CSV table of C-alpha atoms and ligand atoms in Angstrom, one decimal:
chain,number,residue,atom,x,y,z
A,661,UNK,CA,-75.2,-4.9,147.5
A,662,UNK,CA,-72.3,-4.1,149.8
A,663,UNK,CA,-71.3,-1.2,147.6
A,664,UNK,CA,-70.5,2.5,148.2
A,665,UNK,CA,-71.8,5.2,145.8
A,666,UNK,CA,-69.0,7.4,144.4
A,667,UNK,CA,-70.2,9.7,141.6
A,668,UNK,CA,-71.6,9.6,138.1
A,669,UNK,CA,-73.3,6.2,138.6
A,670,UNK,CA,-70.0,4.8,139.9
A,671,UNK,CA,-69.8,2.4,142.9
A,672,UNK,CA,-67.1,0.8,145.0
A,673,UNK,CA,-67.4,-2.8,146.1
A,674,UNK,CA,-65.2,-5.7,147.0
A,675,UNK,CA,-63.4,-7.4,144.1
A,676,UNK,CA,-63.4,-11.1,144.7
A,677,UNK,CA,-62.3,-14.3,143.0
A,678,UNK,CA,-65.7,-15.0,141.5
A,679,UNK,CA,-65.3,-11.7,139.5
A,680,UNK,CA,-62.4,-13.2,137.5
A,681,UNK,CA,-64.1,-13.1,134.1
A,682,UNK,CA,-65.1,-9.4,134.6
A,683,UNK,CA,-61.7,-8.6,135.9
A,684,UNK,CA,-60.0,-10.3,132.9
A,685,UNK,CA,-62.2,-8.3,130.5
A,686,UNK,CA,-61.4,-5.1,132.3
A,687,UNK,CA,-57.6,-5.9,132.2
A,688,UNK,CA,-57.9,-6.3,128.4
A,689,UNK,CA,-59.0,-2.6,128.3
A,690,UNK,CA,-56.6,-1.4,131.0
A,691,UNK,CA,-53.4,-3.5,130.5
A,692,UNK,CA,-51.2,-1.2,128.4
A,693,UNK,CA,-52.4,1.9,130.3
A,694,UNK,CA,-51.4,0.5,133.7
A,695,UNK,CA,-48.4,-1.6,132.8
A,696,UNK,CA,-45.7,1.0,133.4
A,697,UNK,CA,-47.1,2.1,136.7
A,698,UNK,CA,-48.2,-1.0,138.7
A,699,UNK,CA,-46.5,-4.1,139.9
A,700,UNK,CA,-45.8,-6.6,137.1
A,701,UNK,CA,-47.7,-9.5,138.8
A,702,UNK,CA,-50.9,-7.4,138.5
A,703,UNK,CA,-50.7,-7.1,134.7
A,704,UNK,CA,-51.9,-10.6,133.6
A,705,UNK,CA,-52.9,-11.5,130.1
A,706,UNK,CA,-55.6,-14.1,130.4
A,707,UNK,CA,-58.5,-15.4,132.6
A,708,UNK,CA,-56.3,-17.8,134.6
A,709,UNK,CA,-53.9,-14.9,135.4
A,710,UNK,CA,-56.8,-12.6,136.4
A,711,UNK,CA,-58.2,-15.3,138.6
A,712,UNK,CA,-54.8,-16.0,140.2
A,713,UNK,CA,-54.5,-12.3,141.1
A,714,UNK,CA,-57.9,-12.2,142.8
A,715,UNK,CA,-57.2,-15.5,144.6
A,716,UNK,CA,-53.8,-14.2,145.8
A,717,UNK,CA,-55.5,-11.1,147.3
A,718,UNK,CA,-58.3,-13.2,148.8
A,719,UNK,CA,-55.6,-15.4,150.6
A,720,UNK,CA,-53.8,-12.3,151.8
A,721,UNK,CA,-57.1,-10.7,152.9
A,722,UNK,CA,-57.7,-13.7,155.2
A,723,UNK,CA,-54.1,-13.4,156.5
A,724,UNK,CA,-53.6,-9.6,157.0
A,725,UNK,CA,-56.4,-7.5,155.4
A,726,UNK,CA,-54.7,-6.8,152.1
A,727,UNK,CA,-57.6,-6.6,149.6
A,728,UNK,CA,-59.0,-5.2,146.4
A,729,UNK,CA,-62.1,-3.1,145.7
A,730,UNK,CA,-63.6,-2.6,142.2
A,731,UNK,CA,-64.9,0.6,140.8
A,732,UNK,CA,-67.9,0.0,138.5
A,733,UNK,CA,-69.4,2.7,136.4
A,734,UNK,CA,-72.8,2.0,134.8
A,735,UNK,CA,-72.3,-1.6,135.8
A,736,UNK,CA,-68.9,-2.0,134.1
A,737,UNK,CA,-65.7,-2.7,136.0
A,738,UNK,CA,-63.4,0.3,135.1
A,739,UNK,CA,-60.7,0.2,137.8
A,740,UNK,CA,-60.2,-0.2,141.5
A,741,UNK,CA,-58.4,0.6,144.7
A,742,UNK,CA,-56.6,-1.6,147.1
A,743,UNK,CA,-54.9,-2.1,150.4
A,744,UNK,CA,-51.6,-3.0,148.9
A,745,UNK,CA,-50.1,-3.7,152.4
A,746,UNK,CA,-51.6,-3.9,155.9
A,747,UNK,CA,-49.6,-4.1,159.1
A,748,UNK,CA,-52.2,-4.3,161.9
A,749,UNK,CA,-49.5,-4.7,164.6
A,750,UNK,CA,-47.8,-1.4,163.7
A,751,UNK,CA,-50.9,0.5,162.5
A,752,UNK,CA,-49.4,1.1,159.0
A,753,UNK,CA,-50.9,0.4,155.6
A,754,UNK,CA,-50.4,1.2,152.0
A,755,UNK,CA,-53.1,2.0,149.5
A,756,UNK,CA,-53.1,2.0,145.7
A,757,UNK,CA,-55.3,2.4,142.6
A,758,UNK,CA,-55.7,1.9,138.9
A,759,UNK,CA,-58.2,2.8,136.1
A,760,UNK,CA,-58.8,1.9,132.5
A,761,UNK,CA,-58.3,4.8,130.2
A,762,UNK,CA,-62.0,5.7,129.6
A,763,UNK,CA,-62.5,6.1,133.4
A,764,UNK,CA,-59.5,8.5,133.9
A,765,UNK,CA,-60.2,12.1,134.6
A,766,UNK,CA,-63.7,11.6,136.1
A,767,UNK,CA,-62.8,12.0,139.8
A,768,UNK,CA,-63.5,8.3,140.6
A,769,UNK,CA,-60.3,7.2,142.3
A,770,UNK,CA,-59.8,10.0,144.9
A,771,UNK,CA,-63.2,9.4,146.7
A,772,UNK,CA,-62.6,5.7,146.4
A,773,UNK,CA,-59.2,6.1,148.1
A,774,UNK,CA,-60.8,8.4,150.7
A,775,UNK,CA,-63.1,5.6,151.6
A,776,UNK,CA,-60.1,3.3,152.2
A,777,UNK,CA,-58.5,5.9,154.4
A,778,UNK,CA,-61.6,6.4,156.4
A,779,UNK,CA,-61.7,2.6,157.0
A,780,UNK,CA,-58.0,2.3,157.9
A,781,UNK,CA,-57.4,5.5,159.8
A,782,UNK,CA,-60.8,6.0,161.5
A,783,UNK,CA,-62.6,2.7,161.7
A,784,UNK,CA,-59.6,0.4,162.3
A,785,UNK,CA,-57.6,3.0,164.2
A,786,UNK,CA,-54.4,2.7,162.1
A,787,UNK,CA,-51.9,5.6,162.4
A,788,UNK,CA,-50.4,5.8,158.9
A,789,UNK,CA,-51.3,5.2,155.3
A,790,UNK,CA,-48.7,5.3,152.5
A,791,UNK,CA,-48.9,5.8,148.8
A,792,UNK,CA,-46.0,4.6,146.5
A,793,UNK,CA,-45.7,5.6,142.9
A,794,UNK,CA,-43.1,6.0,140.2
A,795,UNK,CA,-41.8,9.6,140.5
A,796,UNK,CA,-42.8,10.3,136.9
A,797,UNK,CA,-46.4,9.2,137.5
A,798,UNK,CA,-47.9,12.6,137.7
A,799,UNK,CA,-51.5,11.5,137.8
A,800,UNK,CA,-50.8,9.1,140.7
A,801,UNK,CA,-48.9,11.8,142.6
A,802,UNK,CA,-51.8,14.2,142.0
A,803,UNK,CA,-54.2,11.7,143.7
A,804,UNK,CA,-51.9,11.5,146.7
A,805,UNK,CA,-51.8,15.3,146.9
A,806,UNK,CA,-55.6,15.5,146.6
A,807,UNK,CA,-55.8,13.1,149.5
A,808,UNK,CA,-53.7,15.4,151.6
A,809,UNK,CA,-50.7,13.2,151.7
A,810,UNK,CA,-47.2,14.5,152.3
A,811,UNK,CA,-44.3,13.5,149.9
A,812,UNK,CA,-41.9,12.1,152.4
A,813,UNK,CA,-39.1,10.9,150.2
A,814,UNK,CA,-37.7,9.2,147.3
A,815,UNK,CA,-36.5,5.6,147.0
A,816,UNK,CA,-33.9,6.2,144.3
A,817,UNK,CA,-34.0,3.8,141.3
A,818,UNK,CA,-36.2,1.4,143.3
A,819,UNK,CA,-38.6,0.7,140.3
A,820,UNK,CA,-37.2,-1.4,137.5
A,821,UNK,CA,-39.2,-1.3,134.3
A,822,UNK,CA,-38.1,-2.4,130.8
A,823,UNK,CA,-34.4,-2.2,131.4
A,824,UNK,CA,-34.4,1.1,133.2
A,825,UNK,CA,-34.7,2.0,136.9
A,826,UNK,CA,-37.0,4.8,138.1
A,827,UNK,CA,-37.2,6.6,141.4
A,828,UNK,CA,-40.2,5.7,143.6
A,829,UNK,CA,-42.0,8.4,145.6
A,830,UNK,CA,-43.3,7.6,149.1
A,831,UNK,CA,-46.3,9.7,150.2
A,832,UNK,CA,-48.2,9.3,153.5
A,833,UNK,CA,-50.9,10.7,155.7
A,834,UNK,CA,-51.2,10.2,159.4
A,835,UNK,CA,-54.5,9.6,161.3
A,836,UNK,CA,-54.6,13.0,163.0
A,837,UNK,CA,-53.9,14.8,159.7
A,838,UNK,CA,-56.7,12.8,158.0
A,839,UNK,CA,-59.2,13.6,160.7
A,840,UNK,CA,-58.3,17.3,160.8
A,841,UNK,CA,-58.6,17.6,157.0
A,842,UNK,CA,-62.0,16.0,157.1
A,843,UNK,CA,-63.3,18.3,159.7
B,493,COA,C1,-53.5,7.1,138.8
B,493,COA,C2,-54.9,7.2,138.2
B,493,COA,C3,-55.8,6.2,138.9
B,493,COA,C4,-55.5,8.6,138.5
B,493,COA,O1,-56.7,8.7,137.9
B,493,COA,P1,-57.4,10.2,137.7
B,493,COA,O2,-58.7,10.0,137.0
B,493,COA,O3,-56.5,11.2,137.3
B,493,COA,O4,-57.8,10.5,139.3
B,493,COA,P2,-59.2,10.8,139.9
B,493,COA,O5,-60.1,9.6,139.8
B,493,COA,O6,-58.9,11.3,141.3
B,493,COA,O7,-59.7,12.0,139.0
B,493,COA,C5,-59.2,13.3,139.0
B,493,COA,C6,-59.4,13.8,137.7
B,493,COA,O8,-60.8,13.8,137.4
B,493,COA,C7,-61.2,15.2,137.0
B,493,COA,N1,-62.6,15.3,137.4
B,493,COA,C8,-63.6,15.2,136.5
B,493,COA,N2,-64.8,15.3,137.1
B,493,COA,C9,-64.5,15.4,138.4
B,493,COA,C10,-65.3,15.5,139.6
B,493,COA,N3,-66.7,15.6,139.5
B,493,COA,N4,-64.7,15.6,140.8
B,493,COA,C11,-63.4,15.5,140.9
B,493,COA,N5,-62.6,15.4,139.8
B,493,COA,C12,-63.2,15.4,138.6
B,493,COA,C13,-60.2,16.0,137.7
B,493,COA,O9,-60.2,17.3,137.1
B,493,COA,C14,-58.9,15.3,137.5
B,493,COA,O10,-58.5,15.4,136.2
B,493,COA,P3,-57.2,16.3,135.8
B,493,COA,O11,-56.1,15.8,136.6
B,493,COA,O12,-57.0,16.0,134.4
B,493,COA,O13,-57.6,17.7,136.2
B,493,COA,C15,-54.9,6.9,136.7
B,493,COA,O14,-54.2,7.9,136.1
B,493,COA,C16,-54.4,5.5,136.3
B,493,COA,O15,-55.1,4.5,136.4
B,493,COA,N6,-53.1,5.5,135.9
B,493,COA,C17,-52.5,4.2,135.5
B,493,COA,C18,-52.3,3.3,136.7
B,493,COA,C19,-51.6,4.0,137.9
B,493,COA,O16,-50.8,4.8,137.7
B,493,COA,N7,-51.9,3.6,139.1
B,493,COA,C20,-51.3,4.1,140.3
B,493,COA,C21,-50.1,3.3,140.6
B,493,COA,S1,-49.1,4.1,141.9
């Protein structure tokens, strides 16, 4: 119910607070794989932490539309995509994504992100969607490129991780570019 078919028996659906146990089990499979590349508050270690993340997103969704969607393959939660930031007043948003290792390399995240871009740039009439990633995150940058985003710049040493600072890439696609690419 309320899910969008992706490929290979994979579906995209809202990820909500009541999914906490499933999300915690997924994080046990994903944690070390995603740790270097996502915000530290997302990488929790137990059920309470997983529930707190989902509750935080639910509160933000009520406020501004920031929200999470899970990708399930064969009924198992294997990753997801999100509106990481939503600014309705300016028509700007930021999307993001993650997968557990077994789900990587199956073309799941690009169509899931395309669904978010359709929602933001077509349905809601937003003008701009951004993608932020560590500049050495080649797989993430490849998704942005596949989505037709443009690399706009680098926030130098904006990403601290384990005592070192990394550059952060900012990619974006504008609504007319997204519409033109789709047609
Ligand atoms: C970023 C991340 C989600 C990208 O995942 P991904 O699987 O590479 O991306 P997609 O889901 O779009 O899949 C594309 C890959 O699937 C392959 N693929 C297999 N079957 C496919 C199909 N039917 N259609 C399209 N692609 C397919 C593609 O060839 C490509 O793999 P390749 O790059 O090795 O050639 C993943 O690497 C990840 O979770 N990393 C850790 C967390 C992270 O970095 N999150 C982003 C923070 S900014």
